Coordinates of C-alpha atoms and ligand atoms in Angstrom, one line a residue:
M1 CA 79.6 54.0 27.2
T2 CA 79.1 50.6 28.9
S3 CA 76.2 48.4 28.0
Q4 CA 74.5 49.1 31.4
E5 CA 74.7 52.9 30.6
T6 CA 73.3 52.2 27.2
A7 CA 70.3 50.3 28.6
A8 CA 69.7 53.1 31.1
H9 CA 69.7 55.7 28.4
E10 CA 66.0 56.8 27.8
P11 CA 65.2 57.3 24.1
D12 CA 65.2 61.1 23.7
A13 CA 62.8 62.4 21.1
L14 CA 65.0 65.4 20.7
E15 CA 67.8 63.0 19.5
L16 CA 65.4 61.3 17.1
G17 CA 65.0 62.3 13.5
L18 CA 63.0 65.4 12.6
P19 CA 60.4 65.0 9.8
D20 CA 61.8 63.5 6.6
P21 CA 61.3 66.2 4.1
V22 CA 59.2 65.5 1.1
R23 CA 58.4 68.4 -1.2
A24 CA 54.8 69.0 -2.4
P25 CA 54.0 70.9 -5.6
G26 CA 52.9 74.6 -5.5
L27 CA 54.6 75.5 -2.2
P28 CA 57.3 78.1 -1.5
E29 CA 61.0 77.2 -0.9
E30 CA 61.1 79.4 2.1
V31 CA 58.7 80.9 4.7
R32 CA 59.4 83.9 7.0
I33 CA 57.9 83.2 10.4
H34 CA 56.7 86.3 12.3
E35 CA 57.0 85.2 15.9
V36 CA 54.3 86.7 18.2
G37 CA 54.7 84.7 21.4
P38 CA 56.2 87.5 23.6
R39 CA 53.4 89.9 22.5
D40 CA 50.2 88.0 21.5
G41 CA 51.1 85.1 23.8
L42 CA 52.1 87.0 26.9
Q43 CA 49.4 89.7 26.6
N44 CA 46.9 87.0 27.5
E45 CA 48.6 85.4 30.5
S46 CA 46.7 85.7 33.7
S47 CA 49.9 86.1 35.7
L48 CA 52.4 88.9 35.2
V49 CA 55.6 87.5 33.7
P50 CA 58.7 89.2 35.1
V51 CA 60.5 91.5 32.7
E52 CA 63.8 89.6 32.9
V53 CA 61.9 86.4 31.9
K54 CA 60.4 88.1 28.9
A55 CA 63.9 89.4 27.9
E56 CA 65.4 86.0 28.2
F57 CA 62.4 84.4 26.2
I58 CA 63.0 86.9 23.4
G59 CA 66.8 86.4 23.4
R60 CA 66.2 82.6 23.2
L61 CA 63.8 83.0 20.3
A62 CA 66.3 85.0 18.4
A63 CA 69.0 82.5 19.2
V64 CA 67.0 79.6 17.7
G65 CA 66.9 81.4 14.3
L66 CA 63.7 83.4 14.3
R67 CA 64.4 86.7 12.6
T68 CA 61.1 88.6 13.4
V69 CA 60.1 88.5 17.1
E70 CA 57.3 90.8 18.1
A71 CA 58.5 92.0 21.5
T72 CA 55.7 94.0 23.2
S73 CA 53.0 96.6 22.9
F74 CA 53.0 100.4 23.6
V75 CA 49.3 100.3 24.3
H76 CA 47.5 101.8 27.3
P77 CA 48.9 100.0 30.3
K78 CA 45.5 99.7 31.9
W79 CA 44.1 98.0 28.8
V80 CA 46.9 95.4 28.7
P81 CA 48.7 95.3 32.1
Q82 CA 50.7 92.2 31.1
L83 CA 52.7 94.4 28.7
A84 CA 52.9 97.5 30.9
D85 CA 56.6 97.0 31.3
A86 CA 57.4 97.8 27.6
E87 CA 59.7 100.7 28.7
E88 CA 61.7 98.3 31.0
L89 CA 61.8 95.6 28.4
M90 CA 63.2 97.5 25.4
P91 CA 66.6 98.4 26.9
R92 CA 67.1 94.8 27.8
L93 CA 66.7 93.9 24.1
A94 CA 69.0 96.6 22.7
D95 CA 72.0 94.3 22.0
L96 CA 70.0 91.5 20.3
P97 CA 70.0 92.9 16.7
E98 CA 73.8 93.2 16.8
R99 CA 74.2 89.6 18.2
H100 CA 71.7 88.2 15.6
P101 CA 72.1 90.0 12.3
G102 CA 68.8 90.5 10.5
L103 CA 66.7 90.3 13.7
R104 CA 63.7 92.7 13.8
L105 CA 61.8 93.3 17.0
P106 CA 58.4 94.9 16.1
V107 CA 56.2 96.4 18.7
L108 CA 52.4 97.1 18.6
V109 CA 51.4 100.8 18.6
P110 CA 47.8 102.0 18.5
N111 CA 48.1 105.8 18.4
E112 CA 50.5 108.7 18.4
R113 CA 51.1 108.4 22.2
G114 CA 52.2 104.8 21.6
L115 CA 54.4 105.9 18.7
D116 CA 56.1 108.5 20.9
R117 CA 56.8 105.8 23.5
A118 CA 58.1 103.4 20.9
L119 CA 60.3 106.0 19.2
A120 CA 61.8 107.0 22.5
H121 CA 62.9 103.4 22.9
H122 CA 64.4 103.2 19.4
A123 CA 61.8 100.8 17.9
T124 CA 62.7 100.2 14.2
D125 CA 59.5 98.3 13.4
I126 CA 56.0 98.9 14.6
A127 CA 52.5 97.4 13.9
V128 CA 49.2 99.1 14.0
F129 CA 46.1 96.9 14.5
A130 CA 42.8 97.5 12.9
S131 CA 39.5 95.6 13.0
A132 CA 37.4 94.4 10.1
T133 CA 34.3 94.6 12.3
E134 CA 32.7 97.4 14.3
T135 CA 32.2 95.5 17.6
F136 CA 35.8 94.4 17.9
A137 CA 37.0 97.9 17.0
R138 CA 35.0 99.3 19.8
R139 CA 36.0 96.7 22.3
N140 CA 39.7 96.6 21.4
L141 CA 40.3 100.3 20.5
N142 CA 37.4 102.2 22.0
R143 CA 36.5 103.5 18.6
S144 CA 34.5 102.7 15.5
A145 CA 36.4 100.9 12.8
D146 CA 36.7 104.1 10.7
E147 CA 37.7 106.2 13.7
A148 CA 40.5 103.6 14.4
M149 CA 41.7 104.0 10.8
A150 CA 41.8 107.7 11.3
M151 CA 43.8 107.2 14.5
F152 CA 46.4 105.0 12.7
R153 CA 46.9 107.4 9.7
P154 CA 49.2 109.9 11.5
V155 CA 51.0 107.0 13.2
V156 CA 51.9 105.4 9.9
T157 CA 52.9 108.7 8.3
R158 CA 55.1 109.8 11.2
A159 CA 56.7 106.3 11.6
T160 CA 57.5 106.1 7.9
E161 CA 59.0 109.5 7.9
A162 CA 61.2 108.4 10.8
G163 CA 62.4 105.4 8.8
V164 CA 60.4 102.9 10.9
T165 CA 58.7 100.0 9.1
V166 CA 55.0 99.6 9.7
R167 CA 53.0 96.4 9.6
G168 CA 49.2 96.5 9.6
Y169 CA 47.2 93.9 11.4
L170 CA 43.5 93.4 10.5
S171 CA 41.5 91.4 13.1
M172 CA 38.3 89.3 12.7
C173 CA 38.9 88.6 9.0
F174 CA 36.9 85.4 9.0
G175 CA 34.4 85.6 11.8
D176 CA 33.6 87.8 14.8
P177 CA 32.1 86.5 18.1
W178 CA 29.5 89.3 18.2
E179 CA 28.8 89.8 14.5
G180 CA 29.2 86.3 13.0
P181 CA 30.7 85.7 9.5
V182 CA 32.6 88.7 8.0
P183 CA 32.1 89.4 4.3
V184 CA 35.2 89.2 2.1
D185 CA 34.5 92.7 0.6
Q186 CA 34.5 94.3 4.1
V187 CA 37.8 92.7 5.0
V188 CA 39.4 93.7 1.7
R189 CA 38.1 97.3 2.0
Y190 CA 39.8 97.8 5.4
G191 CA 42.9 95.8 4.4
V192 CA 43.4 98.0 1.3
Q193 CA 43.1 101.1 3.5
L194 CA 45.9 99.9 5.7
L195 CA 48.2 99.3 2.7
E196 CA 47.3 102.6 1.1
M197 CA 48.1 104.5 4.2
G198 CA 51.6 103.1 4.1
C199 CA 51.7 99.7 5.9
T200 CA 54.3 97.6 4.0
E201 CA 52.7 94.4 5.1
L202 CA 49.2 93.3 6.0
S203 CA 48.6 90.5 8.4
L204 CA 45.1 88.9 8.1
G205 CA 44.0 87.7 11.5
D206 CA 41.6 84.9 12.4
T207 CA 41.4 86.3 15.9
I208 CA 39.0 83.7 17.2
G209 CA 40.3 80.8 15.1
V210 CA 37.0 80.0 13.3
A211 CA 38.3 80.0 9.7
T212 CA 38.5 76.9 7.4
P213 CA 40.8 76.5 4.4
G214 CA 38.1 77.4 1.8
Q215 CA 37.5 80.7 3.5
V216 CA 41.3 81.4 3.5
A217 CA 41.5 80.8 -0.3
A218 CA 38.4 82.9 -0.8
L219 CA 39.8 85.9 1.2
L220 CA 43.1 85.7 -0.6
A221 CA 41.3 85.6 -3.9
G222 CA 39.4 88.8 -2.8
F223 CA 42.7 90.6 -2.2
A224 CA 44.1 89.3 -5.6
K225 CA 41.0 90.8 -7.2
A226 CA 41.7 94.1 -5.6
D227 CA 45.3 94.0 -7.1
V228 CA 47.0 93.5 -3.8
P229 CA 50.3 91.5 -4.4
V230 CA 50.3 88.3 -2.3
D231 CA 53.9 89.1 -1.1
R232 CA 52.4 92.0 0.9
L233 CA 50.1 89.6 2.8
A234 CA 50.8 87.6 6.0
V235 CA 48.4 85.2 7.8
H236 CA 47.7 85.1 11.5
F237 CA 45.8 82.1 12.7
H238 CA 44.6 81.2 16.1
D239 CA 44.0 77.5 16.7
T240 CA 40.7 77.4 18.6
Y241 CA 39.1 74.7 16.4
G242 CA 42.4 73.0 15.4
Q243 CA 42.4 74.6 11.9
A244 CA 45.4 76.8 12.1
L245 CA 47.8 74.4 10.2
S246 CA 45.3 73.5 7.5
N247 CA 44.6 77.2 7.0
T248 CA 48.3 77.9 6.8
L249 CA 48.7 75.2 4.1
A250 CA 45.8 76.8 2.2
A251 CA 47.5 80.2 2.4
L252 CA 50.9 78.8 1.2
R253 CA 49.2 77.3 -1.8
E254 CA 47.8 80.7 -2.7
G255 CA 51.4 82.2 -2.5
V256 CA 51.6 83.6 1.0
T257 CA 55.2 83.3 2.4
T258 CA 54.9 85.1 5.8
V259 CA 53.2 83.2 8.6
D260 CA 52.6 84.5 12.1
A261 CA 53.0 81.9 14.9
S262 CA 53.5 81.9 18.7
A263 CA 56.2 79.8 20.4
G264 CA 54.6 77.0 22.4
G265 CA 51.2 78.0 21.1
L266 CA 50.9 80.8 23.7
G267 CA 48.2 83.4 23.1
G268 CA 44.8 84.8 22.7
C269 CA 43.4 88.2 22.8
P270 CA 42.2 89.9 26.1
Y271 CA 39.4 91.7 24.1
A272 CA 38.1 88.9 22.0
K273 CA 35.7 86.4 23.5
S274 CA 36.8 82.8 22.7
A275 CA 40.3 83.7 21.3
T276 CA 42.7 80.9 22.3
G277 CA 46.3 80.3 21.5
N278 CA 47.9 81.2 18.2
L279 CA 49.2 78.6 15.8
A280 CA 52.2 77.1 17.7
T281 CA 55.5 77.9 16.0
E282 CA 56.8 74.4 16.6
D283 CA 53.8 72.8 14.9
L284 CA 54.3 75.2 12.0
V285 CA 58.0 74.4 11.7
W286 CA 57.4 70.7 11.9
M287 CA 55.1 70.9 8.9
L288 CA 57.3 73.4 6.9
H289 CA 60.4 71.3 7.4
G290 CA 58.5 68.2 6.6
L291 CA 57.6 69.9 3.3
G292 CA 61.2 70.8 2.7
I293 CA 60.5 74.5 3.2
R294 CA 63.3 76.5 4.8
T295 CA 62.6 78.6 7.9
G296 CA 66.1 79.1 9.4
V297 CA 64.7 77.8 12.7
D298 CA 66.4 75.1 14.9
L299 CA 63.3 73.2 15.9
R300 CA 65.0 71.3 18.8
A301 CA 66.3 74.5 20.3
L302 CA 62.8 76.1 19.8
V303 CA 61.1 73.2 21.6
A304 CA 63.6 73.5 24.5
T305 CA 62.8 77.2 24.7
S306 CA 59.0 76.6 24.8
G307 CA 59.6 73.9 27.4
W308 CA 61.6 76.4 29.5
M309 CA 58.8 79.1 29.1
A310 CA 56.1 76.5 30.0
E311 CA 57.9 75.9 33.3
R312 CA 58.1 79.6 34.0
L313 CA 54.3 79.8 33.4
G314 CA 53.6 76.7 35.5
R315 CA 51.7 74.8 32.8
P316 CA 52.4 72.6 29.8
S317 CA 52.6 74.1 26.3
P318 CA 49.5 73.4 24.2
S319 CA 51.7 72.8 21.1
R320 CA 51.4 69.2 19.9
T321 CA 55.0 69.2 18.7
V322 CA 56.3 70.5 22.0
Q323 CA 54.3 67.9 23.8
A324 CA 55.5 65.1 21.5
L325 CA 59.1 66.0 21.7
L326 CA 59.3 67.0 25.4
G327 CA 56.8 64.4 26.6
T328 CA 58.8 61.5 25.2
T329 CA 62.0 63.0 26.8
R330 CA 60.4 63.0 30.2
G331 CA 59.2 59.4 29.8
Ligands
HMG1 P1 41.3 105.3 25.0 O1 40.9 105.1 26.5 O2 40.2 105.6 24.0 O3 42.5 106.4 24.9 O4 42.1 104.0 24.6 P2 42.4 108.0 24.8 O5 43.0 108.3 23.4 O6 41.0 108.5 25.0 O7 43.4 108.5 25.9 C1 43.0 108.3 27.3 C2 44.3 108.3 28.2 O8 45.1 107.2 27.9 C3 45.1 109.6 28.0 O9 45.7 109.9 29.2 C4 46.2 109.1 27.1 O10 47.4 109.8 27.2 C5 46.4 107.7 27.5 P3 45.2 111.1 30.1 O11 45.3 112.3 29.2 O12 43.7 110.8 30.4 O13 46.0 111.1 31.3 N1 46.9 106.8 26.4 C6 48.0 106.1 26.5 N2 48.9 105.9 27.4 C7 50.0 105.1 27.1 N3 50.2 104.5 25.9 C8 49.3 104.7 24.9 C9 48.1 105.5 25.2 N4 47.1 105.9 24.5 C10 46.4 106.7 25.2 N5 49.5 104.1 23.7 C11 43.6 102.8 23.2 C12 42.5 103.8 23.3 C13 43.8 102.5 21.7 C14 44.8 103.5 23.8 C15 43.2 101.6 24.0 O14 42.0 101.1 23.5 C16 44.2 100.5 24.0 O15 45.4 100.6 24.5 N6 43.9 99.3 23.3 C17 44.9 98.2 23.1 C18 44.2 96.9 23.1 C19 45.2 95.8 22.8 O16 46.3 96.0 23.0 N7 44.6 94.6 22.4 C20 45.4 93.5 22.1 C21 46.2 93.7 20.8 S1 45.3 93.4 19.3 C22 45.4 91.7 19.0 O17 45.8 91.0 19.9 C23 45.0 91.1 17.7 C24 46.1 90.7 16.8 O18 46.9 89.7 17.5 C25 45.7 90.1 15.5 C26 44.5 89.1 15.6 O19 44.7 88.0 16.3 O20 43.5 89.3 15.0 C27 47.1 91.9 16.5
MG2 MG1 46.4 87.5 17.5

């Protein structure tokens, strides 16, 4: 390279160092990231994303090292039109687990009709999604919270008999836009029901992003008191008030090692007033790698993928890490 070429070479943040790892006490060596961008992220987009773009997004997320990528939902197409193409998407993903050993591609399933559709498309991992509050159960599932539990029971039983792994989501674990603060006992009661019906993992959702770290520790203590092993719990934070990373660190300190996040910070929930994007996977990876915690994710490649997706969506990613790394690159 000539000196002129050197002078013309813009500093590229993606060529700069990633965080210098410094371990902190009381934290795990490794964290499993449950990537929800293609589902939780895209379910909330106002425009419909073409199925081939979704398939490429998921393929890229697998290629950067993510080993759990929630692909889509088999919900009623009128309730979530953004994911109405689940049947078209699944065959396009069929070769990914072979190309990326260990890759799981869970799909959301609310009822037996959804399970039939998921099984017909060879899903190996599904997730049911309950609510810790009455109002959200009615708005999201058209049922009371208890009726929703009754709807999930045969889904979990049949899926388990078919060798399919079932995750349970519980929404509104910290606050509900219609009901306000949600008591810990109420959350623990519904969470335990999901585990007892056969869900292997329980993801605790701060659907509207109102939690703060003390609440996270208190809820996890509530589950510990109910004898739920912490390795069966995951956390699912939305970043409405900028608390998602602090809440994640609080959860890691309590022993949680599975964290949900969304590439580029895409997301929200079409049936939850004020739900904004999820914790951005890049922001999470930056913090985890900075703490010397392994994720298996290539951060630079992930940022490039979210930059690519942001172009497809026609707006910049809300992830601070994506902005910092790509913003510098573009000068
Ligand atoms: P419903 O209207 O009560 O359904 O909706 P139904 O059981 O009365 O059935 C009515 C018709 O819908 C029937 O057809 C069914 O076959 C059909 P008909 O006989 O009238 O011709 N139907 C379906 N069709 C296709 N696929 C299905 C299906 N189910 C019924 N699966 C239902 C109840 C649960 C289906 C509806 O409320 C629904 O689809 N809700 C999904 C809402 C959703 O996806 N929300 C976003 C995901 S949750 C979330 O984002 C939170 C999370 O990220 C964690 C967090 O942040 O907290 C997970
Ligand atoms: Mg969510």
